[in-house]
CSV table of C-alpha atoms and ligand atoms in Angstrom, one decimal:
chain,number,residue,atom,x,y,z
T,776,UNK,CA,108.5,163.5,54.2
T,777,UNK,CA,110.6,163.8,51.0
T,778,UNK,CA,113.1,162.0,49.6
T,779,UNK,CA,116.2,161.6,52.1
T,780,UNK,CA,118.5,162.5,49.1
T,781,UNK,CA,118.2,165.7,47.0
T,782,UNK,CA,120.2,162.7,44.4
T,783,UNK,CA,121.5,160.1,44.6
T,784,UNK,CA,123.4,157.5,41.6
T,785,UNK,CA,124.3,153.8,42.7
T,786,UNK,CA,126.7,151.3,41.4
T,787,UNK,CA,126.8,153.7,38.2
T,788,UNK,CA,128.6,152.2,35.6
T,789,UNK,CA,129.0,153.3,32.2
T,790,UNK,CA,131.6,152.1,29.1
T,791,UNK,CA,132.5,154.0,26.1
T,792,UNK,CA,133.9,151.4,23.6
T,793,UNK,CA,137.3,149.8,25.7
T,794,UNK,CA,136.7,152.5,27.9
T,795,UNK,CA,135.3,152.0,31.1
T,796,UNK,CA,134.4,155.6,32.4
T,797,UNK,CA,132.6,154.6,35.5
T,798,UNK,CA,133.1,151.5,37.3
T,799,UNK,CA,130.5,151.4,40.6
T,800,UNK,CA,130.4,155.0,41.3
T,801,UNK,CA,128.3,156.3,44.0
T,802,UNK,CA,127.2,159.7,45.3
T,803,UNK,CA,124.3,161.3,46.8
T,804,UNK,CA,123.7,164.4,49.1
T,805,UNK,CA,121.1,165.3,51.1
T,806,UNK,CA,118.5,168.3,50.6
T,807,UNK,CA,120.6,171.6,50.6
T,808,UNK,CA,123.8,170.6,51.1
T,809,UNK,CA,126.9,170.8,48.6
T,810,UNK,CA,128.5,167.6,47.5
T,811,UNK,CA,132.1,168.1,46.1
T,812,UNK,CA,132.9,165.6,43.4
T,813,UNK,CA,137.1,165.7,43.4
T,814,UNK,CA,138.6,164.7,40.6
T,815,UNK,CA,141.4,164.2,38.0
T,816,UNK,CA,140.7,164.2,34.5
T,817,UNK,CA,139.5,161.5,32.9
T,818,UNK,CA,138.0,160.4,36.6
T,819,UNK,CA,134.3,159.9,35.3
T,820,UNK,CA,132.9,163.3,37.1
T,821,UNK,CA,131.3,164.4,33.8
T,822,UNK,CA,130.3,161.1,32.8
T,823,UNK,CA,128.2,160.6,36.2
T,824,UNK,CA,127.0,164.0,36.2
T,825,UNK,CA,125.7,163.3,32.7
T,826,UNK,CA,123.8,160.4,34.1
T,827,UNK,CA,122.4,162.0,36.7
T,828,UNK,CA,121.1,165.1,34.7
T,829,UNK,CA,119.2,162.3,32.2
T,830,UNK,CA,121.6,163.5,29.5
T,831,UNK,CA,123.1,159.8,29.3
T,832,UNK,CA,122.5,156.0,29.9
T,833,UNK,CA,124.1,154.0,32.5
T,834,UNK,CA,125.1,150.9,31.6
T,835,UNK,CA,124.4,149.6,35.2
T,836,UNK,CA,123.6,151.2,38.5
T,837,UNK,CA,120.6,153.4,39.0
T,838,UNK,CA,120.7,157.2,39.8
T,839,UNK,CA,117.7,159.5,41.2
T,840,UNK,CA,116.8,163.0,41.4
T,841,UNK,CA,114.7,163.8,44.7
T,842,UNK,CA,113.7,160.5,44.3
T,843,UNK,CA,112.5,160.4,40.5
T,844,UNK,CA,114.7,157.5,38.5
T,845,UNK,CA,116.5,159.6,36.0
T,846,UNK,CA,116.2,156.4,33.1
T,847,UNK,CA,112.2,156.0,33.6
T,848,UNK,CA,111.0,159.8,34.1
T,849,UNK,CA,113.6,161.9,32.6
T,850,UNK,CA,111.5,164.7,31.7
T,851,UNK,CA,110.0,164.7,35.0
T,852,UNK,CA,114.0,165.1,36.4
T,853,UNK,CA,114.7,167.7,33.9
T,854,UNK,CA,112.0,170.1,35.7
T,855,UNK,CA,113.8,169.7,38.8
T,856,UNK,CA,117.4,170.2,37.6
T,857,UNK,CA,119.9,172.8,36.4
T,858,UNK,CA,122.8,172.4,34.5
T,859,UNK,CA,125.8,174.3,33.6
T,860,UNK,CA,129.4,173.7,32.8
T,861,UNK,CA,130.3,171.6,30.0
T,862,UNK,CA,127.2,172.1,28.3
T,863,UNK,CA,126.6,175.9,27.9
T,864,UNK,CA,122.9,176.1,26.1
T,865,UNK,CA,123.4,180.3,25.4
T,866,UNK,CA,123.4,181.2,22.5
T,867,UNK,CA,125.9,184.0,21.0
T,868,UNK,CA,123.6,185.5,18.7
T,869,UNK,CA,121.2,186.3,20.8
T,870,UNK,CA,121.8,189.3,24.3
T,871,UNK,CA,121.8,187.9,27.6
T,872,UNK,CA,118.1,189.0,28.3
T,873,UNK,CA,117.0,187.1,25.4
T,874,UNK,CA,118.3,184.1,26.5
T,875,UNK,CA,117.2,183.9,29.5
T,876,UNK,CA,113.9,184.9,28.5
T,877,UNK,CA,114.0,182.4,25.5
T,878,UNK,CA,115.2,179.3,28.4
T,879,UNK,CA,111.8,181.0,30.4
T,880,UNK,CA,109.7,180.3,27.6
T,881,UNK,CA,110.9,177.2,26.7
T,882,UNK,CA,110.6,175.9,30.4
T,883,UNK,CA,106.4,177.3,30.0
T,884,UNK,CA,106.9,180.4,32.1
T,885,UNK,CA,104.3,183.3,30.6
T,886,UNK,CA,106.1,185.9,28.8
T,887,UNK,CA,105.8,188.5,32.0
T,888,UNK,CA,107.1,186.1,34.2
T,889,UNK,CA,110.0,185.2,32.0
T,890,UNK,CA,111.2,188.7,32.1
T,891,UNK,CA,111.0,189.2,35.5
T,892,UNK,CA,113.3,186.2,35.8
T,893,UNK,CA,115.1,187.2,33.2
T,894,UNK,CA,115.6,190.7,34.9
T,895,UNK,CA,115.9,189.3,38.2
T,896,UNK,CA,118.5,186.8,37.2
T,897,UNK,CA,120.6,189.2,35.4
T,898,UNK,CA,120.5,191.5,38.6
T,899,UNK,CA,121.7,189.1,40.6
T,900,UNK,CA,125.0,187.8,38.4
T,901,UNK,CA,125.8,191.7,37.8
T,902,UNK,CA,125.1,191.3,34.3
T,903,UNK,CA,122.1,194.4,34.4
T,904,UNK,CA,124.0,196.3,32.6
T,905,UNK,CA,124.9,193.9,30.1
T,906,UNK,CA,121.8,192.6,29.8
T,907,UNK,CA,121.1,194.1,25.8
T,908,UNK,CA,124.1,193.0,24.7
T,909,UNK,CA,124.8,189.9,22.5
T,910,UNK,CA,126.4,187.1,24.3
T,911,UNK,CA,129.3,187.0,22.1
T,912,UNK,CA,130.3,190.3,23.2
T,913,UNK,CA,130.6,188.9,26.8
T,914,UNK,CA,133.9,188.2,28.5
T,915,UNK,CA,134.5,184.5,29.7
T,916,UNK,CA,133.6,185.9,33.5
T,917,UNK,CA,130.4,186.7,32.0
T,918,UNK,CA,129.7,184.3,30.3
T,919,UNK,CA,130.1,182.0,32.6
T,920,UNK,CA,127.6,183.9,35.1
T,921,UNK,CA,125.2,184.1,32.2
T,922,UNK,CA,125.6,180.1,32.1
T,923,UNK,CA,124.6,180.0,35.7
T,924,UNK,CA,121.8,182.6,35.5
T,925,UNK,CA,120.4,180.2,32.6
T,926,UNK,CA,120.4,177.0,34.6
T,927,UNK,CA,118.7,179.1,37.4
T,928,UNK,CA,115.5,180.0,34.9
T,929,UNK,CA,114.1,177.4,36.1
T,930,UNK,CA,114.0,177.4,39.9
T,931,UNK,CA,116.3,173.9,39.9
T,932,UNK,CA,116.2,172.4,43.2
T,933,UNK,CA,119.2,170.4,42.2
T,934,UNK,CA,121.7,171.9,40.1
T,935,UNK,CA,124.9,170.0,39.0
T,936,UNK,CA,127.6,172.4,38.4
T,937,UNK,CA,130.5,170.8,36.4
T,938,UNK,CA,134.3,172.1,37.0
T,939,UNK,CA,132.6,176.1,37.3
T,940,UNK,CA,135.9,177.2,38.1
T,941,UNK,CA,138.3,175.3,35.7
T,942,UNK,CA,140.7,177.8,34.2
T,943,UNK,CA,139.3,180.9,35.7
T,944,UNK,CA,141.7,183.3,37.5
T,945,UNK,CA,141.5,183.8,41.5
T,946,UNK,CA,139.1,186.7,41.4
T,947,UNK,CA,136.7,185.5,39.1
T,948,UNK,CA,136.3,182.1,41.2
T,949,UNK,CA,135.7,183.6,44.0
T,950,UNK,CA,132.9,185.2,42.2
T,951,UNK,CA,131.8,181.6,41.4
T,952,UNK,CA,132.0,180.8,45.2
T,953,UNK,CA,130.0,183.4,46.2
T,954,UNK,CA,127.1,182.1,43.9
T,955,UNK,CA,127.4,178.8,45.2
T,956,UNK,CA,126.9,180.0,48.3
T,957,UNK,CA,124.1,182.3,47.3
T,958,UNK,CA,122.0,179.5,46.0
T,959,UNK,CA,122.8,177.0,48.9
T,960,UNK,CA,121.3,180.3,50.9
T,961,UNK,CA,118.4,179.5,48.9
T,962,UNK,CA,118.1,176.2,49.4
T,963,UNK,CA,119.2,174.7,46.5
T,964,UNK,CA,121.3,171.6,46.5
T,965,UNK,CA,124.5,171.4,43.9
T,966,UNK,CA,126.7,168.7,42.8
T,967,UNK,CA,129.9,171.0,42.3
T,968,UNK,CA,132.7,168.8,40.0
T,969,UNK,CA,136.3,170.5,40.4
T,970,UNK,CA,140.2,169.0,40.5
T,971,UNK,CA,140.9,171.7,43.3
T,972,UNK,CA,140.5,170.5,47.2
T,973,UNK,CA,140.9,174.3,48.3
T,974,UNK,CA,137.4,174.6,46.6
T,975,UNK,CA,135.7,171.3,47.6
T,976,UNK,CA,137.0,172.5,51.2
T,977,UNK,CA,135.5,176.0,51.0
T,978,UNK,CA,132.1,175.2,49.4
T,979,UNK,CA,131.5,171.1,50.1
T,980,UNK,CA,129.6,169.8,53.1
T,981,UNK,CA,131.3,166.2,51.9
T,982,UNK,CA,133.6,165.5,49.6
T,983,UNK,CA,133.7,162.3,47.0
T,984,UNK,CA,137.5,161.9,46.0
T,985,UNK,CA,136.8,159.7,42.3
T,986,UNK,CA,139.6,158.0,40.3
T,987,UNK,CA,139.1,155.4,37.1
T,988,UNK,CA,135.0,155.8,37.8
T,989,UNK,CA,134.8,154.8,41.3
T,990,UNK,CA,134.9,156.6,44.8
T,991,UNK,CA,137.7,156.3,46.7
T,992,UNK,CA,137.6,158.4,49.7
T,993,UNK,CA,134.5,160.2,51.1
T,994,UNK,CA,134.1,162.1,54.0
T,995,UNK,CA,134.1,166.0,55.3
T,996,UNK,CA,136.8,167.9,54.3
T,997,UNK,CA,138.3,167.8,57.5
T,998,UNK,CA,137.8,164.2,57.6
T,999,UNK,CA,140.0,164.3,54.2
T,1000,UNK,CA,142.5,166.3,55.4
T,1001,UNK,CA,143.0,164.3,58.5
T,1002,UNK,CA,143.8,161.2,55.8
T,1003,UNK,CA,145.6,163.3,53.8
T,1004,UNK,CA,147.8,165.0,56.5
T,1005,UNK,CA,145.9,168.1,56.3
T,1006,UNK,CA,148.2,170.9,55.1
T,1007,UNK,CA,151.1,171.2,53.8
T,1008,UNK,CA,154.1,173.2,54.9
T,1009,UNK,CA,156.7,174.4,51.9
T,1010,UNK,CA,160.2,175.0,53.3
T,1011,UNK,CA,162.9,177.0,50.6
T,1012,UNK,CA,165.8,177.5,52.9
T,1013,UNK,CA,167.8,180.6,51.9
T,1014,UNK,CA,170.9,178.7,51.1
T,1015,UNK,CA,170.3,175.6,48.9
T,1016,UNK,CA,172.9,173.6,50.4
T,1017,UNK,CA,171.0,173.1,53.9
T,1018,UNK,CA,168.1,172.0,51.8
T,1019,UNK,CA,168.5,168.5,53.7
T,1020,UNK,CA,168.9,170.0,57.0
T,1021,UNK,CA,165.4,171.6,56.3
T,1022,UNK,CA,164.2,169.0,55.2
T,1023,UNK,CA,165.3,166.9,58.5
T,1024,UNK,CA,164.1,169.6,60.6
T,1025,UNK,CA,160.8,169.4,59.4
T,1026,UNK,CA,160.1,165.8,59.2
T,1027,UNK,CA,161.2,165.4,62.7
T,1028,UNK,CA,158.0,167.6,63.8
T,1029,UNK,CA,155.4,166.4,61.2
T,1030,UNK,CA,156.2,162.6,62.3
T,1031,UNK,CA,156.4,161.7,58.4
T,1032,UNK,CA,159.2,161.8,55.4
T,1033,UNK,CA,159.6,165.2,53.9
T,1034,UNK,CA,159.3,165.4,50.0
T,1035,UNK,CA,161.5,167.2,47.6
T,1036,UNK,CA,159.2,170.3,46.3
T,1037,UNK,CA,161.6,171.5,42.8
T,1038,UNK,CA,165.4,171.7,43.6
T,1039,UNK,CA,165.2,173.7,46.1
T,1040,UNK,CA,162.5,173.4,48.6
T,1041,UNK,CA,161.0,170.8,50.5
T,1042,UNK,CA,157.3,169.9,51.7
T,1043,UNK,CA,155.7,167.6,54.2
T,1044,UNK,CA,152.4,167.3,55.3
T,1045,UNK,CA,151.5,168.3,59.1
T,1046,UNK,CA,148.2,167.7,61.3
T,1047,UNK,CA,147.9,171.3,62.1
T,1048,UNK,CA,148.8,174.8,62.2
T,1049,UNK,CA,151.0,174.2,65.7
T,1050,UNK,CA,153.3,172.0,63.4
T,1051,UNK,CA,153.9,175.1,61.7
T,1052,UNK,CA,154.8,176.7,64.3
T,1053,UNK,CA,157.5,174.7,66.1
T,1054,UNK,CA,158.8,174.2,62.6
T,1055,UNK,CA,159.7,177.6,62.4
T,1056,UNK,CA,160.6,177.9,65.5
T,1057,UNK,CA,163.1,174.5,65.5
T,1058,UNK,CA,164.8,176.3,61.5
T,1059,UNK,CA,165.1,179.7,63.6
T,1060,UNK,CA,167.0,177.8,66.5
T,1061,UNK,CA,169.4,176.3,64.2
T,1062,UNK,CA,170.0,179.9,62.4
T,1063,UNK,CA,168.1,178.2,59.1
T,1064,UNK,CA,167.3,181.4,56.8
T,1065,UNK,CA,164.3,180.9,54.6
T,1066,UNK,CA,163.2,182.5,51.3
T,1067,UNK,CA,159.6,181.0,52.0
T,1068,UNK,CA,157.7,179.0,54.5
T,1069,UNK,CA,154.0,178.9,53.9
T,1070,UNK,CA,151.8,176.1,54.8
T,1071,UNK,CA,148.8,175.0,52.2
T,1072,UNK,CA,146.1,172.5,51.5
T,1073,UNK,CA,147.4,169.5,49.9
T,1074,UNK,CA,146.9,169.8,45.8
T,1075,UNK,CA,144.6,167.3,43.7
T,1076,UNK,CA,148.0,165.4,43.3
T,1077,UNK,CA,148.9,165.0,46.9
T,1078,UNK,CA,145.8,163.7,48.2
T,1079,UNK,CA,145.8,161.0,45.2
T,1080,UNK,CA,149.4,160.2,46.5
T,1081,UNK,CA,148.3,159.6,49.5
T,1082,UNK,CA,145.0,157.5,48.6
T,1083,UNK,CA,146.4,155.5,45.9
T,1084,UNK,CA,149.8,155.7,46.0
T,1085,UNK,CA,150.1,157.3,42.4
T,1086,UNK,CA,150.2,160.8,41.0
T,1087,UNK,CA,146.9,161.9,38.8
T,1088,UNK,CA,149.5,162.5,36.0
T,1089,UNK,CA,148.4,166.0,35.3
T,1090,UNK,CA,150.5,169.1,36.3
T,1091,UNK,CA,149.5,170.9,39.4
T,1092,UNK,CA,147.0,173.6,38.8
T,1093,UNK,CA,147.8,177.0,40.3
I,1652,LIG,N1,131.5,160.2,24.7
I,1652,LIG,C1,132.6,159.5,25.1
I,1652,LIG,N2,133.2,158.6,24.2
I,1652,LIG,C2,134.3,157.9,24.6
I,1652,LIG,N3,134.9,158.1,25.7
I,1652,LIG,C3,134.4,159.0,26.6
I,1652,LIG,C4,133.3,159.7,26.3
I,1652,LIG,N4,133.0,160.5,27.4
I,1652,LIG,C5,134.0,160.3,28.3
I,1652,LIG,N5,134.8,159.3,27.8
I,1652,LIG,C6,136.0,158.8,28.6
I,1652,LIG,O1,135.5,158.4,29.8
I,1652,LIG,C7,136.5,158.7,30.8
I,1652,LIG,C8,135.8,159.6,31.8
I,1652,LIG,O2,135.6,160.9,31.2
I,1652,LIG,P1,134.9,162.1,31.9
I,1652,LIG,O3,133.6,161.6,32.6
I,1652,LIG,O4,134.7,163.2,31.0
I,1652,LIG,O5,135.9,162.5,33.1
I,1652,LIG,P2,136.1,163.9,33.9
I,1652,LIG,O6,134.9,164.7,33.7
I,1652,LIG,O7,136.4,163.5,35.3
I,1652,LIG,O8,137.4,164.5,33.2
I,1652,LIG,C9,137.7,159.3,30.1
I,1652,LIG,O9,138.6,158.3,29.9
I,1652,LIG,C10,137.1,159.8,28.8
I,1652,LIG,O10,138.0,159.8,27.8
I,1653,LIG,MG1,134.7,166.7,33.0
């Protein structure tokens, strides 16, 4: 039987001068699944994921790959990873077949074989036709595929995929998703960091919600949406002035205090989609015009509010 974890870091802790970057964090997934690190800036993510891909020490705590300690075998855990994200190892000069090729030969694969992977790889992230071209020439969307492809040279049976989708436009991260999923297909088990529930929740079998280097909420996602209220409906009544009627109106059904969203709008967080409903159904009874009504996931700054009480002090991404 092997290891119950694909990886798994304990009591991690790790200090950078005054800074303490990771105070007792834990993670771990099992064999094939996605774990969804959730995180502000500044949370630790890249700090553990560092640790765990034998790129840094921890101070304290200990932190496996499929069972091999990533401080006394390191090179034995490298074999068994991929990496990508923060630490892009292509190199402009050179096309995207050569690297690739170049990461094949470097990880011992005979030059045929490298190609083939090489070839294979480059199929698979629609980057064929790019292939001869120098990686500077590449737009970020390729680029970033070409990052993945090079962490997947290796046949990784972990791969730790740091913030993929961090400043990438809708389309493009639905590319990114679409990978994930291709390599879960395939077995493979990833460590995905991000600051964006909607993507833990599409991609994540569990979710670990970090702030100031420790875990404070774990569960499914639909375990951290029921903590976190779930979704979130947005009311922008047509005439500003019944803005606190809205407001009443919805807070009445969800059972909790609406909050002001801008000047004009207001949000509150409901169980389910049937909250929706009779809140549209209560504004059109008292002849409440709207400009929108939409119901969401709770953003990055939302669910902190409602864990800790305080705001992640970053802006809310798009
Ligand atoms: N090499 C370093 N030297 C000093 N401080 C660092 C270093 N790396 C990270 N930190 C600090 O540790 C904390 C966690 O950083 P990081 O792991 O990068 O968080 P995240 O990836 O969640 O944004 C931050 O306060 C960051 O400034
Ligand atoms: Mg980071």
């Amino acid at each position: 039987m092997g290891p119950m974890y694909a990886f798994e870091a304990e009591g991690l802790v790790k200090r950078f001068g005054e800074t303490t970057a990771l105070n007792g964090i834990s993670l771990s997934a099992p064999p094939g699944t996605v774990l969804g690190v959730l995180g502000p800036n500044g949370a630790g993510k890249t700090t553990a994921v560092r640790i765990l891909a034998t790129l840094l020490r921890p101070d304290a705590g200990r932190a496996a790959v499929a069972g091999v300690d990533v401080v006394r075998h390191p090179a034995r855990v490298r074999r068994l990873i991929g990496l990508t994200g923060q630490y892009a190892s292509v190199d402009e000069d050179l096309t995207g077949a050569e690297n690739l090729v170049l990461i094949g030969r470097l990880l011992d694969l005979r030059s045929g074989e490298a190609k083939a992977r090489a070839a294979r790889l480059l199929a698979d992230f629609g980057l064929a036709e790019a292939a001869d071209r120098r990686a500077s020439t590449y737009s970020g969307g390729m680029r970033r595929r070409l990052d993945l492809a090079a962490s997947l040279v290796g046949r990784p049976e972990v791969i730790f995929l740091d913030e993929p989708t961090t400043g990438l436009d809708p389309a493009k991260r639905e590319d990114v998703w679409a990978i994930v999923r291709r390599l879960v297909a395939d077995g493979v088990t990833v460590l995905l960091t991000t600051q964006y529930l909607e993507e833990a929740d599409a991609l994540a079998d569990a979710i670990s919600v970090v702030d100031h280097g420790r875990v404070i909420a774990h569960g499914t996602a639909a375990e951290l949406k029921r903590v976190v209220g779930g979704q979130t409906v947005l009311v922008r009544p047509a005439d500003p002035a019944r803005l606190a009627e809205a407001a009443a109106i919805a807070a009445a059904v969800a059972g909790r205090p609406a909050e002001p969203a801008g000047r004009d709008a207001t949000t509150v967080p409901v169980d389910d989609a049937a909250a929706f409903t009779e809140i549209v159904r209560r504004l059109d009874a008292a002849g409440l015009a709207v400009t929108e009504l939409s119901l969401r996931l709770p953003s990055l700054d939302e669910v902190f509010f409602t864990l800790t009480g305080h705001r992640t002090g970053q802006e809310r991404a798009a």
